[in-house]
Short mmCIF file of C-alpha atoms in Angstrom, two decimals:
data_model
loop_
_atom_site.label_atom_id
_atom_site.label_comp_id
_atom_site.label_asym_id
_atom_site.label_seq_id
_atom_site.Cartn_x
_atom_site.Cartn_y
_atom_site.Cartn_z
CA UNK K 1 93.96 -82.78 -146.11
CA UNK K 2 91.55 -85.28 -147.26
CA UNK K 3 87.74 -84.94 -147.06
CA UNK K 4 87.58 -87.06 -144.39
CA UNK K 5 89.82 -85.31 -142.20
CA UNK K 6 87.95 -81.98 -142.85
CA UNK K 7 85.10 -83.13 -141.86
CA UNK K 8 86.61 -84.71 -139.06
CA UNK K 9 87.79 -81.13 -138.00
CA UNK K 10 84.61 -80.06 -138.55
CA UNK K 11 82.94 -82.03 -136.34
CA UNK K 12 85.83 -81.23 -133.68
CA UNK K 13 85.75 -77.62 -134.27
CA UNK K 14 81.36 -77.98 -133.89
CA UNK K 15 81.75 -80.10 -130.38
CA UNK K 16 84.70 -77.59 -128.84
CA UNK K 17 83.27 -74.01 -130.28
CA UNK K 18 79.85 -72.25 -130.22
CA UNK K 19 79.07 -71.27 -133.29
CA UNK K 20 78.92 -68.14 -134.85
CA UNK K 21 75.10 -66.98 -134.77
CA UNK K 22 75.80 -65.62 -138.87
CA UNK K 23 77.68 -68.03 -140.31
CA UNK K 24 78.13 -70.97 -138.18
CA UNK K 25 74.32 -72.11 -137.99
CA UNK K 26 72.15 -73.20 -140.77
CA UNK K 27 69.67 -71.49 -142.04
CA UNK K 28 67.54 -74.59 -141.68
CA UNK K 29 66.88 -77.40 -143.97
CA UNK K 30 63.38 -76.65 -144.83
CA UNK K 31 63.88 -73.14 -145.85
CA UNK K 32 62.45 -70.76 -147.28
CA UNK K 33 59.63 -72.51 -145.90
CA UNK K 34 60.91 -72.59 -142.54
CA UNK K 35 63.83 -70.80 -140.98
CA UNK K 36 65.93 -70.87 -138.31
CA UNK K 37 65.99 -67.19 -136.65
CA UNK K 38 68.80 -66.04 -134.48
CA UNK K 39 66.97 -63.83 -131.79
CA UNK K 40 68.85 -60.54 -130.78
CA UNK K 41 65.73 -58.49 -129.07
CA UNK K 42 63.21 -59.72 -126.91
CA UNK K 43 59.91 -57.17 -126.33
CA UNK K 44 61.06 -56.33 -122.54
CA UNK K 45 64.54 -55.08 -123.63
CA UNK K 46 65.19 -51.37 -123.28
CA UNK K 47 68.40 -51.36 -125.24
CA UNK K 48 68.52 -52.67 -128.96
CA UNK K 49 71.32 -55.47 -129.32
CA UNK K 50 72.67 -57.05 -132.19
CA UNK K 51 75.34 -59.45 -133.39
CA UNK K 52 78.63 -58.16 -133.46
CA UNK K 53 79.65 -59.16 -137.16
CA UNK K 54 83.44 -60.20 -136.37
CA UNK K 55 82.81 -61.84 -133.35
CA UNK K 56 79.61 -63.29 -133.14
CA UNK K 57 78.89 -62.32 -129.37
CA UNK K 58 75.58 -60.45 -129.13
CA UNK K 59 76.49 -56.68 -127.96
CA UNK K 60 74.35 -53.46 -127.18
CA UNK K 61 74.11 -51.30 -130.09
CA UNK K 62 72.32 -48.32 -128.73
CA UNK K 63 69.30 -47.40 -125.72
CA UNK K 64 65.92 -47.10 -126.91
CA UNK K 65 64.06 -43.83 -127.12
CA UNK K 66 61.73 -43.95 -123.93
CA UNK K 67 59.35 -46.51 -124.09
CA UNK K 68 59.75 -47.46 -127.67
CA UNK K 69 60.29 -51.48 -127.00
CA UNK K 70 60.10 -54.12 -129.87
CA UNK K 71 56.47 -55.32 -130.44
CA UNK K 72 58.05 -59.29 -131.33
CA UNK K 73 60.96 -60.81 -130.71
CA UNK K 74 63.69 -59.46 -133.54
CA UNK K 75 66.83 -60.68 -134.70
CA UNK K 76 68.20 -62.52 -138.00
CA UNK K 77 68.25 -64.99 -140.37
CA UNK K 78 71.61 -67.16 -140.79
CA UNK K 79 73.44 -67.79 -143.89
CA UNK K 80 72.08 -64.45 -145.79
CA UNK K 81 73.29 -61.04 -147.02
CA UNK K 82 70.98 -57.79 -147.95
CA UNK K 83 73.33 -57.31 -151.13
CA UNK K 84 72.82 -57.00 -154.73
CA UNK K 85 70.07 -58.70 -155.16
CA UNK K 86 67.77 -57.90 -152.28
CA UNK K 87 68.23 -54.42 -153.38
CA UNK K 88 67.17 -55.23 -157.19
CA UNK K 89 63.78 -56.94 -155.85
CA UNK K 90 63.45 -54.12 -153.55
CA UNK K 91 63.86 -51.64 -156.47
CA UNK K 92 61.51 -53.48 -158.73
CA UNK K 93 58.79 -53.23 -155.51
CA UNK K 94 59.52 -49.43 -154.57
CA UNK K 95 60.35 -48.22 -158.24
CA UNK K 96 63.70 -47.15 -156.83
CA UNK K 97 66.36 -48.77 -159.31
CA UNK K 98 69.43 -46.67 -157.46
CA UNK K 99 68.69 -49.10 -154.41
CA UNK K 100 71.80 -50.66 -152.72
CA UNK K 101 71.74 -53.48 -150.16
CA UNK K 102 72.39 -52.88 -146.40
CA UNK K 103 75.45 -55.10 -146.19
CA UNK K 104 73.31 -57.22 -143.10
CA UNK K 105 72.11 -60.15 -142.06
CA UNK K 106 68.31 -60.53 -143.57
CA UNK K 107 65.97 -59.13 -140.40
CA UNK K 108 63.31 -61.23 -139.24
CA UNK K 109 60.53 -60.52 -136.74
CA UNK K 110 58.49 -63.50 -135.26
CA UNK K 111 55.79 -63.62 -133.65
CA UNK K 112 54.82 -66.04 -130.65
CA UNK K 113 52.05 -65.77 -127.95
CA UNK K 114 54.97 -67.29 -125.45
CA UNK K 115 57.40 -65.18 -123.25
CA UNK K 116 60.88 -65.83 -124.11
CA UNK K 117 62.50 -63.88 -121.44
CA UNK K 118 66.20 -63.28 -122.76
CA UNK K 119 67.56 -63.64 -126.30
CA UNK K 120 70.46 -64.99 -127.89
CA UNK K 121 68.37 -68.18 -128.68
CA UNK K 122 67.71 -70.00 -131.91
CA UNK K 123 64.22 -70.76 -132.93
CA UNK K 124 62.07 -72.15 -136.33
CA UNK K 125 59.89 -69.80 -137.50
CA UNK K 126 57.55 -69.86 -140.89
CA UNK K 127 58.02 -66.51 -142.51
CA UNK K 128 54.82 -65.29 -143.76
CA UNK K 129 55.21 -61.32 -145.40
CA UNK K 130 57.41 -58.38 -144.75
CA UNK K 131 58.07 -54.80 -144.16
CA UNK K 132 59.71 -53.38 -147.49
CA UNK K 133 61.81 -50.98 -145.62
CA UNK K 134 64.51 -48.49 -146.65
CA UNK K 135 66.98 -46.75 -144.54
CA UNK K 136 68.76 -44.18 -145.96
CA UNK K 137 69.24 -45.55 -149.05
CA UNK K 138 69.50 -49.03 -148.43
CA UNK K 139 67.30 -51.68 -148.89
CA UNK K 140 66.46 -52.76 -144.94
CA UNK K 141 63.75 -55.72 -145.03
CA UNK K 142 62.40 -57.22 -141.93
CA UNK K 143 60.48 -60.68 -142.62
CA UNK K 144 57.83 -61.14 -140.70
CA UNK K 145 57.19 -65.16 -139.21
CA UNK K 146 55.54 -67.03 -136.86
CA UNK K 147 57.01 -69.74 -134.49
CA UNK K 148 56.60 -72.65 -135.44
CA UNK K 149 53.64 -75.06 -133.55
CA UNK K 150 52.63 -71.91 -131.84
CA UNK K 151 49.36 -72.18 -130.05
CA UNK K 152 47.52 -68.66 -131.73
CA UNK K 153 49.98 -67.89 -134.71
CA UNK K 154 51.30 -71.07 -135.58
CA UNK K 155 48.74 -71.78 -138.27
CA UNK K 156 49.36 -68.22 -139.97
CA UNK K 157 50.18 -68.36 -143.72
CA UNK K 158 50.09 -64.86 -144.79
CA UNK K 159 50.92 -61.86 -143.59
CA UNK K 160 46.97 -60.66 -144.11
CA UNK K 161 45.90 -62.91 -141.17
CA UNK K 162 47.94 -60.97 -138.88
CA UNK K 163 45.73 -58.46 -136.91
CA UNK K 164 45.47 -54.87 -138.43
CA UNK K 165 47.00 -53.28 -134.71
CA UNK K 166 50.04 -55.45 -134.30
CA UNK K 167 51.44 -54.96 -137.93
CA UNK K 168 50.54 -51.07 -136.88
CA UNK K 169 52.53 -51.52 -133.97
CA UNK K 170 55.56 -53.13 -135.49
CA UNK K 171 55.48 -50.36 -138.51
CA UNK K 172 55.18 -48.03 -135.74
CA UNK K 173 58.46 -49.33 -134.32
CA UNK K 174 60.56 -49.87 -137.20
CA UNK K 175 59.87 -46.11 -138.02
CA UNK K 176 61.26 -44.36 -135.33
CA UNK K 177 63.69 -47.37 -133.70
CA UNK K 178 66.36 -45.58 -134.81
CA UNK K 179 66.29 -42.72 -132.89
CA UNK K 180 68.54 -42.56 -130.10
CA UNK K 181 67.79 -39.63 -127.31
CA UNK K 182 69.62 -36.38 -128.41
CA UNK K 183 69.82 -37.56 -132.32
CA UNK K 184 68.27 -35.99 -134.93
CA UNK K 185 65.71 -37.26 -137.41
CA UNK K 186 66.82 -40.62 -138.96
CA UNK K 187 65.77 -41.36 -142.30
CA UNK K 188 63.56 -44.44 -142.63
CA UNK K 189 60.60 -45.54 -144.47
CA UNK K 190 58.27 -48.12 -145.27
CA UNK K 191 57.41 -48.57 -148.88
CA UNK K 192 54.88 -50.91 -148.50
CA UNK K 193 54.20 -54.47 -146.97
CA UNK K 194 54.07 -57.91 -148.71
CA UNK K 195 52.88 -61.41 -148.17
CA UNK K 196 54.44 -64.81 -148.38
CA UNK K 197 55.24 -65.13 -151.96
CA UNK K 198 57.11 -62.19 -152.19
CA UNK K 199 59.14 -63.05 -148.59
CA UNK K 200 60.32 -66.14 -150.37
CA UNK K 201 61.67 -64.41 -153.04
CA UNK K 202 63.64 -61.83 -150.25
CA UNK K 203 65.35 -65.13 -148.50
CA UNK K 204 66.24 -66.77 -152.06
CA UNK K 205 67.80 -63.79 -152.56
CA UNK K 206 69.27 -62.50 -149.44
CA UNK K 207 70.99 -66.58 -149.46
CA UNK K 208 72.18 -66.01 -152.98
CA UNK K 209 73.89 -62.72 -152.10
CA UNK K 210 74.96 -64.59 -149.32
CA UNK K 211 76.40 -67.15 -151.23
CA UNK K 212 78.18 -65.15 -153.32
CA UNK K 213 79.86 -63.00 -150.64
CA UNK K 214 81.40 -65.78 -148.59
CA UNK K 215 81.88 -68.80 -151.15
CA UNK K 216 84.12 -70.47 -148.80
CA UNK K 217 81.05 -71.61 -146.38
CA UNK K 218 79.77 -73.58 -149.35
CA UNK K 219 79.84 -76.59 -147.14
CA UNK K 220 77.66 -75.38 -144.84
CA UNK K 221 74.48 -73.76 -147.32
CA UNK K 222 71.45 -76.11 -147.35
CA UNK K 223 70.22 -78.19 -149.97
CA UNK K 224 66.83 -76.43 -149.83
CA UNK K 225 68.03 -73.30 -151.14
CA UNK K 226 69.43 -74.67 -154.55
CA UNK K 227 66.21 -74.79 -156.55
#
């Protein structure tokens, strides 16, 4: 086929098909700086959801213990992979060398002051730190981002503008999310918590993992993320 008939299929394919939340949808043009963010959880859900990876239909993972509900709305970051190289920056952070990737989607959590009352949504978000988190193992990060335009976080930079008792709250969640009622301990931690500069350097590398994991979507990885 010629490149004009791809990208004539393409554009067919776009207009008939939603896309896949993971692969199908840019991470955004403007990123690292801004991202797109697929949203899985919204704070009033009492079961955690997430992308199913072969499908791309959002599906219920497991209940939440009690009233443990997510402090922001959750979900992930197109176009990325926690491989190889997430796990060597999160190595060089924690000291932990024997560090493998989760095999995910890069996490995100943004934070709005507006209700967004179901998920499965896209939204632009400015990622501004992160939770260095490991899980079992594997290195788990969860960027941490704003909305975009948003009326009391929107101007956020860094993660060290956020108020002390929400980043409690979400480190609060993230350690004990993964208990389901009836399981035992799961092992999770939080090694420590970074700012913009280093949440860059997570995406870049979560996108080149990414990139080298499915090199067929080559078409579809933004110009942004090539510097």
């Amino acid at each position: 086929m010629s490149k004009k008939e791809i990208d004539a299929a393409r554009r067919l394919m776009s207009l008939m098909f939603k896309a896949h939340p993971w692969h199908g949808v840019s991470m955004g043009d403007h990123a690292p700086d801004l991202v797109t963010a697929y949203i899985e959880i919204v704070p009033t859900d009492t079961v955690k959801y997430e992308v199913d990876k072969a499908s791309g239909f959002l599906k219920v993972d497991r209940p939440q213990r009690f009233s443990n509900y997510c402090p922001s709305y959750y979900g992930l970051i197109p176009q990325t992979y926690c491989g190889e190289r997430v796990a060597e920056l999160f190595g060089a952070r924690a000291g932990r060398p024997d560090m493998i990737g989760d095999g995910d989607p890069l996490d995100i959590c943004v934070l709005t002051e507006k209700t967004i009352p179901h998920s499965d949504i896209l939204l632009t978000a400015r990622p501004i730190g992160g939770f260095s988190m490991a899980d079992g193992g594997e290195a788990d990060d969860k960027i941490i981002a704003v909305m975009r335009d948003d009326a009391v976080y929107g101007s956020f930079t860094d993660l060290k503008e956020c108020p002390a008792a929400l980043l409690d709250r979400l480190h609060h969640y993230f350690l004990t999310y993964k208990h389901a009622p009836g399981s035992t301990q799961h092992k999770v931690e939080i090694t420590s918590i970074y700012g913009r500069d280093e949440a860059m350097k997570v995406i870049h590398a979560s996108h080149d993992d990414y990139k080298q994991k499915f090199p067929e979507l080559e078409f579809m990885w933004p110009a942004s993320m090539n510097s």
